[in-house]
Amino acid sequence: MTMITKESLPQAVEKALAAAPVTDLHTHIFAAGFGDLLLWGVDELVTYHYLIAENFRYTGMPYEQYFTLGKKEQADLIWRNLFIEHSPVSEAQRGVLTALAKLGLDVGSRNLASFREFCSSFTPGEYIDKVFATSGVSTVVMTNDPFNAKERAVWLGGGCDDRRFQAALRLDPLLNAYDQTYLSLREWGYPVDKRLDRTSVEEIKRFLREWAQRMKALYMAVSLPPTFAVPEDSLRSRLIEECVLPVARELDIPFAMMIGVNKLVNHKLGDAGDSVGKSSVRPLEYLCEKYPDNKFLVTMLARENQHELAVTARKFRNLLVFGCWWFLNNPSLVEEMTRMRMELLGLSFVPQHSDARILDQLIYKWDHSRKIIGKVLVDKYGDLLATGWRLDEAELKRDAEGLLGGNFWQFIGKEPMM
Ligand SMILES: [Zn+2]
């Protein structure tokens, strides 16, 4: 048993975090079997939607014109604007450099063509192996949308057998656009109506059950606007209470809610055009209290919601708070949130998820986050040592493994798949 001293603490924490396998509980990346749904390589990395938005801070080019360009031309343009003509100091910009550097490339060369050449020497399968090994990620949870035609076809053809990629059944089209998606459900053999009568409720439950089982989904998930309310007289509220939660209980899987996204405040920017708004935690309190046999995985997008969200998790053990989502995934905010959550919740939360859309992003998102989580842990353990409390290496290992993956698996009641 190696005891930790004030002097050995920083290195011991770093070592424990580096060795802990990461389960990334929310991403948008896919296994190789999903074909071109999997995005990877430097051109995708540089044209990530965060960077598209940042690019327009520095150019007067009409939005439409950008979107008519091919992928390589888009990447050339963004590389010039964000990396050559300005220093790439934003978190998303810096992330590109971290990812490339950790892949072994000389970012100082600024040679986009050579980075492309490097990426094109891999098959998608080889690149997945390389990125997983480099990032220390062992398992990712995908975002799986049965309303996406391409993806639907993969699942109906047998789905995914790469265990590193687990599924989450994404319900945005069903819950946020039922007035359109009910027509798809009808087409697929679920006789539902627009008003959500009794038959429709049963048929939607059948749809959820069949798809969650087909995907072996670890949870069901939805992203929600700041105006999200339950209970209320809306189809979404009824769908959640009458369809989603009963099926989640039946299958014993959590319902994940990502709350606070204002969709398309600038529709011309497409994926890059979504923004943030403050939400109420009242719907969450209502759901956690009324449905103690349901489990809720929750992240919120507004910085202003973080304190009350952490407090809500103190009140309800069926709520697991996770990650620093999207506009919060910046070092200053990740540190602030991780510190506050640890002070309110001990180690009973999931400090980070990557939300990676491009495979390569696993590298930088986890590298940057691991360092910040480490910094907070060093402070907190340091405070314990100062009281005379003793810590050993095995305890640091246990804590690190919980934060980077174990807490999630324990909450969902399944054995880690690694
Ligand atoms: Zn996401």
Coordinates of C-alpha atoms and ligand atoms in Angstrom, one line a residue:
M1 CA 0.0 0.0 0.0
T2 CA 1.6 3.2 -1.2
M3 CA 0.6 6.2 1.0
I4 CA 0.2 9.6 -0.7
T5 CA 2.1 12.6 0.6
K6 CA 1.6 16.2 -0.2
E7 CA 4.7 16.0 -2.4
S8 CA 3.7 12.8 -4.3
L9 CA 0.0 13.9 -4.7
P10 CA 0.1 15.7 -8.1
Q11 CA 1.9 12.9 -9.8
A12 CA -0.2 10.2 -8.1
V13 CA -3.4 11.8 -9.3
E14 CA -2.1 12.2 -12.8
K15 CA -1.1 8.6 -12.9
A16 CA -4.5 7.4 -11.5
L17 CA -6.4 9.4 -14.1
A18 CA -4.2 8.3 -17.0
A19 CA -4.7 4.7 -16.1
A20 CA -8.4 4.8 -15.6
P21 CA -10.3 3.6 -18.7
V22 CA -12.8 6.2 -19.9
T23 CA -16.4 5.4 -20.7
D24 CA -17.6 8.4 -22.7
L25 CA -21.3 8.4 -22.0
H26 CA -22.5 10.8 -24.8
T27 CA -20.9 11.1 -28.2
H28 CA -22.0 11.4 -31.8
I29 CA -19.4 9.1 -33.3
F30 CA -20.1 5.7 -34.8
A31 CA -18.5 2.3 -35.2
A32 CA -17.0 1.5 -38.6
G33 CA -20.0 -0.6 -39.5
F34 CA -22.1 2.6 -39.8
G35 CA -20.1 3.6 -42.9
D36 CA -20.0 7.3 -43.7
L37 CA -22.0 8.2 -40.5
L38 CA -18.6 7.9 -38.9
L39 CA -16.7 11.2 -39.3
W40 CA -12.9 11.2 -38.8
G41 CA -9.7 12.8 -40.0
V42 CA -8.3 16.3 -40.3
D43 CA -10.8 17.8 -42.8
E44 CA -13.7 16.8 -40.5
L45 CA -11.8 18.0 -37.5
V46 CA -11.2 21.4 -38.9
T47 CA -14.8 21.8 -40.2
Y48 CA -16.4 20.8 -36.9
H49 CA -19.5 23.0 -36.4
Y50 CA -18.0 24.8 -33.4
L51 CA -15.2 26.0 -35.9
I52 CA -17.7 26.9 -38.6
A53 CA -19.4 29.3 -36.2
E54 CA -16.0 30.7 -35.1
N55 CA -14.9 31.0 -38.7
F56 CA -17.7 33.5 -39.4
R57 CA -16.4 35.7 -36.6
Y58 CA -13.5 36.5 -38.9
T59 CA -15.1 36.6 -42.4
G60 CA -17.8 38.5 -44.3
M61 CA -18.4 35.6 -46.6
P62 CA -22.1 34.9 -47.1
Y63 CA -23.2 31.8 -45.1
E64 CA -24.7 30.2 -48.2
Q65 CA -21.4 30.4 -50.1
Y66 CA -19.5 28.5 -47.4
F67 CA -22.0 25.7 -47.5
T68 CA -21.6 25.3 -51.3
L69 CA -17.9 24.5 -51.0
G70 CA -16.6 21.0 -50.9
K71 CA -15.2 19.6 -47.6
K72 CA -11.6 20.1 -48.5
E73 CA -12.2 23.7 -49.6
Q74 CA -14.1 24.4 -46.4
A75 CA -11.2 23.0 -44.4
D76 CA -8.7 25.1 -46.3
L77 CA -10.7 28.2 -45.7
I78 CA -11.2 27.6 -41.9
W79 CA -7.5 26.6 -41.6
R80 CA -6.5 29.9 -43.1
N81 CA -9.0 32.1 -41.2
L82 CA -8.7 30.5 -37.7
F83 CA -5.2 29.0 -37.7
I84 CA -3.0 31.1 -40.0
E85 CA -4.5 34.6 -40.0
H86 CA -5.3 34.5 -36.3
S87 CA -3.8 32.5 -33.4
P88 CA -6.0 29.5 -32.6
V89 CA -6.6 30.2 -28.9
S90 CA -10.3 29.2 -28.6
E91 CA -10.9 25.8 -27.0
A92 CA -12.2 24.3 -30.2
Q93 CA -9.3 25.6 -32.2
R94 CA -6.7 24.5 -29.6
G95 CA -8.4 21.1 -29.6
V96 CA -7.5 20.5 -33.2
L97 CA -3.8 21.1 -32.4
T98 CA -3.9 18.8 -29.3
A99 CA -5.5 16.0 -31.4
L100 CA -3.0 16.3 -34.2
A101 CA 0.0 16.6 -31.9
K102 CA -1.1 13.5 -29.9
L103 CA -1.5 11.6 -33.1
G104 CA 2.2 12.3 -33.6
L105 CA 2.1 15.1 -36.1
D106 CA 4.2 18.3 -36.0
V107 CA 1.6 21.0 -35.7
G108 CA 4.4 23.6 -35.9
S109 CA 4.8 22.8 -39.6
R110 CA 1.2 24.2 -40.1
N111 CA 1.1 21.9 -43.1
L112 CA -2.5 20.8 -43.6
A113 CA -1.6 18.8 -46.7
S114 CA 0.7 16.6 -44.7
F115 CA -1.9 16.1 -42.0
R116 CA -4.3 14.9 -44.7
E117 CA -1.8 12.6 -46.1
F118 CA -1.3 11.0 -42.6
C119 CA -5.0 10.5 -42.1
S120 CA -5.5 9.0 -45.5
S121 CA -2.9 6.3 -44.8
F122 CA -5.4 4.6 -42.4
T123 CA -8.6 2.6 -42.9
P124 CA -11.5 3.7 -40.7
G125 CA -11.0 0.6 -38.5
E126 CA -7.3 1.3 -38.0
Y127 CA -8.0 4.9 -37.2
I128 CA -10.6 3.9 -34.5
D129 CA -7.9 1.7 -32.9
K130 CA -5.4 4.5 -33.0
V131 CA -7.7 7.1 -31.6
F132 CA -9.0 4.9 -28.8
A133 CA -5.4 4.0 -27.8
T134 CA -4.2 7.6 -27.9
S135 CA -7.2 9.0 -26.0
G136 CA -7.4 6.3 -23.3
V137 CA -11.1 5.8 -24.1
S138 CA -12.3 2.2 -23.8
T139 CA -16.1 2.6 -24.5
V140 CA -18.2 5.3 -26.1
V141 CA -22.0 5.7 -26.1
M142 CA -23.3 6.7 -29.6
T143 CA -26.4 8.8 -30.3
N144 CA -28.7 6.5 -32.3
D145 CA -31.6 8.0 -34.1
P146 CA -34.2 5.5 -35.5
F147 CA -35.7 8.3 -37.6
N148 CA -32.4 8.8 -39.5
A149 CA -32.8 6.7 -42.7
K150 CA -29.2 5.8 -43.1
E151 CA -28.8 4.7 -39.5
R152 CA -32.1 2.9 -39.5
A153 CA -30.9 0.8 -42.4
V154 CA -27.8 -0.3 -40.4
W155 CA -29.8 -1.3 -37.4
L156 CA -32.4 -3.2 -39.5
G157 CA -29.5 -5.0 -41.2
G158 CA -28.2 -6.3 -37.9
G159 CA -26.6 -3.3 -36.3
C160 CA -23.3 -3.0 -34.5
D161 CA -21.1 -5.7 -33.1
D162 CA -18.1 -3.6 -32.0
R163 CA -18.5 -3.6 -28.2
R164 CA -16.5 -0.4 -27.8
F165 CA -19.5 1.4 -29.3
Q166 CA -22.7 1.2 -27.2
A167 CA -26.0 2.6 -28.2
A168 CA -28.4 5.3 -26.8
L169 CA -31.9 5.5 -28.3
R170 CA -32.3 9.2 -29.3
L171 CA -35.8 10.5 -29.1
D172 CA -35.6 14.1 -30.3
P173 CA -37.7 13.6 -33.5
L174 CA -40.4 11.6 -31.5
L175 CA -40.6 14.0 -28.5
N176 CA -39.9 17.4 -30.1
A177 CA -41.6 16.9 -33.5
Y178 CA -44.4 14.4 -33.0
D179 CA -46.7 16.3 -35.3
Q180 CA -44.5 15.2 -38.1
T181 CA -42.9 12.0 -36.9
Y182 CA -46.2 10.2 -36.2
L183 CA -46.5 9.9 -40.0
S184 CA -43.2 7.9 -40.1
L185 CA -44.4 5.7 -37.3
R186 CA -47.6 4.9 -39.3
E187 CA -45.6 4.1 -42.3
W188 CA -43.5 1.6 -40.2
G189 CA -46.5 -0.3 -39.0
Y190 CA -47.4 1.5 -35.8
P191 CA -51.1 2.7 -36.1
V192 CA -50.8 6.0 -34.2
D193 CA -52.8 9.2 -34.5
K194 CA -51.8 12.9 -34.2
R195 CA -53.7 13.4 -30.9
L196 CA -52.1 10.5 -29.0
D197 CA -55.1 8.4 -28.2
R198 CA -54.9 5.2 -26.1
T199 CA -53.9 3.0 -29.0
S200 CA -51.2 5.5 -30.0
V201 CA -49.7 5.4 -26.5
E202 CA -49.5 1.6 -26.6
E203 CA -48.0 1.6 -30.1
I204 CA -45.4 4.2 -29.2
K205 CA -44.4 2.1 -26.2
R206 CA -44.1 -0.9 -28.6
F207 CA -41.9 1.2 -30.9
L208 CA -39.6 2.3 -28.0
R209 CA -39.4 -1.2 -26.6
E210 CA -38.5 -2.7 -30.0
W211 CA -35.9 -0.1 -30.8
A212 CA -34.3 0.0 -27.4
Q213 CA -33.9 -3.8 -27.6
R214 CA -32.8 -3.8 -31.2
M215 CA -30.0 -1.4 -30.3
K216 CA -29.4 -2.8 -26.8
A217 CA -29.6 0.8 -25.8
L218 CA -28.0 1.7 -22.5
Y219 CA -30.5 4.6 -22.1
M220 CA -33.0 6.7 -24.0
A221 CA -32.2 10.3 -24.6
V222 CA -33.5 13.7 -25.7
S223 CA -32.2 17.3 -26.0
L224 CA -34.7 19.9 -24.8
P225 CA -35.3 23.6 -25.1
P226 CA -35.1 26.1 -22.2
T227 CA -38.9 26.2 -22.2
F228 CA -39.1 22.5 -21.4
A229 CA -41.9 21.8 -18.9
V230 CA -43.4 18.7 -17.4
P231 CA -46.3 18.3 -16.5
E232 CA -47.9 20.5 -19.1
D233 CA -50.7 20.1 -21.7
S234 CA -48.4 19.2 -24.5
L235 CA -47.7 16.1 -26.6
R236 CA -44.1 16.1 -25.4
S237 CA -45.0 16.1 -21.8
R238 CA -47.6 13.3 -22.4
L239 CA -45.2 11.3 -24.5
I240 CA -42.6 11.4 -21.7
E241 CA -45.0 10.5 -18.9
E242 CA -47.2 8.0 -20.7
C243 CA -44.7 6.3 -23.1
V244 CA -41.0 6.9 -22.4
L245 CA -40.9 6.6 -18.6
P246 CA -43.0 3.4 -18.4
V247 CA -40.8 1.7 -21.0
A248 CA -37.7 2.9 -19.3
R249 CA -38.9 1.3 -16.1
E250 CA -39.9 -1.9 -17.8
L251 CA -36.4 -2.2 -19.5
D252 CA -34.6 -0.8 -16.4
I253 CA -32.7 1.9 -18.4
P254 CA -32.3 5.6 -17.6
F255 CA -33.9 8.5 -19.5
A256 CA -31.3 11.1 -20.3
M257 CA -32.3 14.7 -20.7
M258 CA -30.0 17.4 -22.1
I259 CA -31.7 20.6 -21.3
G260 CA -31.2 24.2 -22.4
V261 CA -30.6 24.2 -26.2
N262 CA -32.2 26.9 -28.3
K263 CA -32.3 25.4 -31.7
L264 CA -31.3 27.4 -34.8
V265 CA -31.3 30.9 -33.4
N266 CA -29.3 31.5 -36.7
H267 CA -30.8 29.0 -39.1
K268 CA -28.3 30.0 -41.8
L269 CA -25.5 28.4 -39.8
G270 CA -27.2 25.0 -39.7
D271 CA -25.7 22.7 -37.0
A272 CA -23.6 25.7 -35.9
G273 CA -26.6 27.9 -35.4
D274 CA -27.9 26.5 -32.0
S275 CA -27.6 28.6 -28.9
V276 CA -28.2 28.4 -25.1
G277 CA -31.0 29.5 -22.7
K278 CA -31.6 29.3 -19.0
S279 CA -34.1 26.6 -18.0
S280 CA -36.1 25.7 -14.9
V281 CA -35.1 22.7 -12.8
R282 CA -38.6 22.4 -11.6
P283 CA -39.6 19.8 -14.2
L284 CA -36.6 17.7 -13.1
E285 CA -37.7 17.9 -9.5
Y286 CA -41.2 16.8 -10.5
L287 CA -40.0 13.9 -12.5
C288 CA -37.4 12.6 -10.0
E289 CA -40.0 12.8 -7.2
K290 CA -43.0 11.4 -9.0
Y291 CA -41.0 8.6 -10.6
P292 CA -38.6 7.2 -8.0
D293 CA -38.3 4.0 -10.0
N294 CA -37.0 5.8 -13.0
K295 CA -33.4 6.9 -13.4
F296 CA -32.5 10.2 -14.9
L297 CA -29.2 11.2 -16.5
V298 CA -29.1 14.9 -16.8
T299 CA -26.9 17.7 -18.1
M300 CA -27.8 21.3 -18.6
L301 CA -26.4 23.8 -21.1
A302 CA -26.6 27.1 -19.2
R303 CA -23.9 28.0 -16.8
E304 CA -26.6 29.6 -14.7
N305 CA -28.3 26.3 -14.1
Q306 CA -25.3 24.3 -12.8
H307 CA -25.6 25.1 -9.1
E308 CA -29.3 24.3 -8.9
L309 CA -28.8 21.1 -10.9
A310 CA -26.1 19.9 -8.5
V311 CA -28.4 20.7 -5.6
T312 CA -31.2 18.8 -7.2
A313 CA -28.9 15.7 -7.4
R314 CA -28.4 16.0 -3.6
K315 CA -32.2 15.6 -3.2
F316 CA -32.7 12.7 -5.6
R317 CA -30.5 9.6 -5.9
N318 CA -32.3 8.6 -9.1
L319 CA -30.6 11.6 -10.8
L320 CA -27.0 11.4 -12.1
V321 CA -25.5 14.7 -13.3
F322 CA -23.1 14.4 -16.2
G323 CA -20.7 16.3 -18.3
C324 CA -19.9 19.9 -19.2
W325 CA -22.0 20.2 -22.3
W326 CA -21.1 22.1 -25.5
F327 CA -20.6 25.8 -24.7
L328 CA -19.6 24.7 -21.2
N329 CA -16.8 22.5 -22.4
N330 CA -14.2 25.2 -21.9
P331 CA -11.4 24.9 -19.4
S332 CA -12.5 27.8 -17.1
L333 CA -16.1 26.5 -16.9
V334 CA -15.1 22.8 -16.7
E335 CA -13.0 23.7 -13.7
E336 CA -15.6 25.8 -12.0
M337 CA -18.3 23.2 -12.5
T338 CA -16.2 20.2 -11.5
R339 CA -15.1 22.0 -8.3
M340 CA -18.6 22.9 -7.4
R341 CA -20.0 19.5 -8.1
M342 CA -17.4 17.8 -6.1
E343 CA -18.0 20.1 -3.2
L344 CA -21.8 19.4 -3.3
L345 CA -21.8 15.8 -4.5
G346 CA -18.5 14.2 -3.4
L347 CA -17.5 11.8 -6.2
S348 CA -21.1 10.9 -7.1
F349 CA -21.3 12.5 -10.5
V350 CA -19.9 12.1 -14.0
P351 CA -17.6 15.0 -14.6
Q352 CA -17.3 14.8 -18.3
H353 CA -18.5 13.4 -21.6
S354 CA -17.0 14.4 -25.0
D355 CA -20.0 15.0 -27.2
A356 CA -17.4 14.2 -30.0
R357 CA -18.8 14.3 -33.5
I358 CA -15.5 13.6 -35.1
L359 CA -13.6 10.5 -33.9
D360 CA -10.3 12.4 -33.5
Q361 CA -12.0 14.8 -30.9
L362 CA -11.9 12.0 -28.3
I363 CA -8.2 12.7 -28.0
Y364 CA -8.4 16.4 -27.2
K365 CA -11.6 16.4 -25.2
W366 CA -10.3 13.8 -22.8
D367 CA -6.8 15.1 -22.7
H368 CA -8.0 18.6 -21.7
S369 CA -10.7 17.4 -19.3
R370 CA -8.4 14.8 -17.5
K371 CA -6.0 17.6 -16.7
I372 CA -8.7 19.8 -15.2
I373 CA -10.3 17.0 -13.2
G374 CA -6.8 16.2 -11.9
K375 CA -6.2 19.8 -10.8
V376 CA -9.5 19.8 -8.8
L377 CA -8.7 16.4 -7.3
V378 CA -5.2 17.6 -6.2
D379 CA -6.8 20.5 -4.4
K380 CA -9.5 18.4 -2.7
Y381 CA -7.2 15.6 -1.7
G382 CA -4.7 18.2 -0.5
D383 CA -7.3 19.6 1.8
L384 CA -7.9 16.1 3.2
L385 CA -4.1 15.5 3.8
A386 CA -3.9 18.8 5.6
T387 CA -6.3 17.5 8.2
G388 CA -4.1 14.5 8.9
W389 CA -6.3 12.1 6.8
R390 CA -4.4 9.4 5.0
L391 CA -4.8 8.4 1.4
D392 CA -3.3 5.5 -0.5
E393 CA -2.7 4.9 -4.2
A394 CA -5.4 2.2 -4.4
E395 CA -8.0 4.7 -3.2
L396 CA -6.9 7.3 -5.8
K397 CA -7.3 4.5 -8.5
R398 CA -10.8 3.6 -7.2
D399 CA -11.9 7.3 -7.3
A400 CA -10.4 8.0 -10.7
E401 CA -12.1 4.9 -12.2
G402 CA -15.4 5.9 -10.7
L403 CA -15.2 9.5 -12.1
L404 CA -14.1 8.4 -15.6
G405 CA -16.6 5.6 -16.1
G406 CA -17.5 3.4 -13.1
N407 CA -20.1 5.9 -11.7
F408 CA -22.0 5.6 -15.0
W409 CA -22.0 1.8 -15.1
Q410 CA -23.0 1.6 -11.4
F411 CA -25.9 4.0 -11.9
I412 CA -27.3 2.1 -14.9
G413 CA -26.7 -1.2 -13.0
K414 CA -24.6 -2.9 -15.7
E415 CA -21.1 -4.4 -15.8
P416 CA -18.6 -2.2 -17.7
M417 CA -18.1 -3.3 -21.3
M418 CA -14.4 -3.1 -21.7
Ligands
ZN1 ZN -24.6 15.7 -28.2

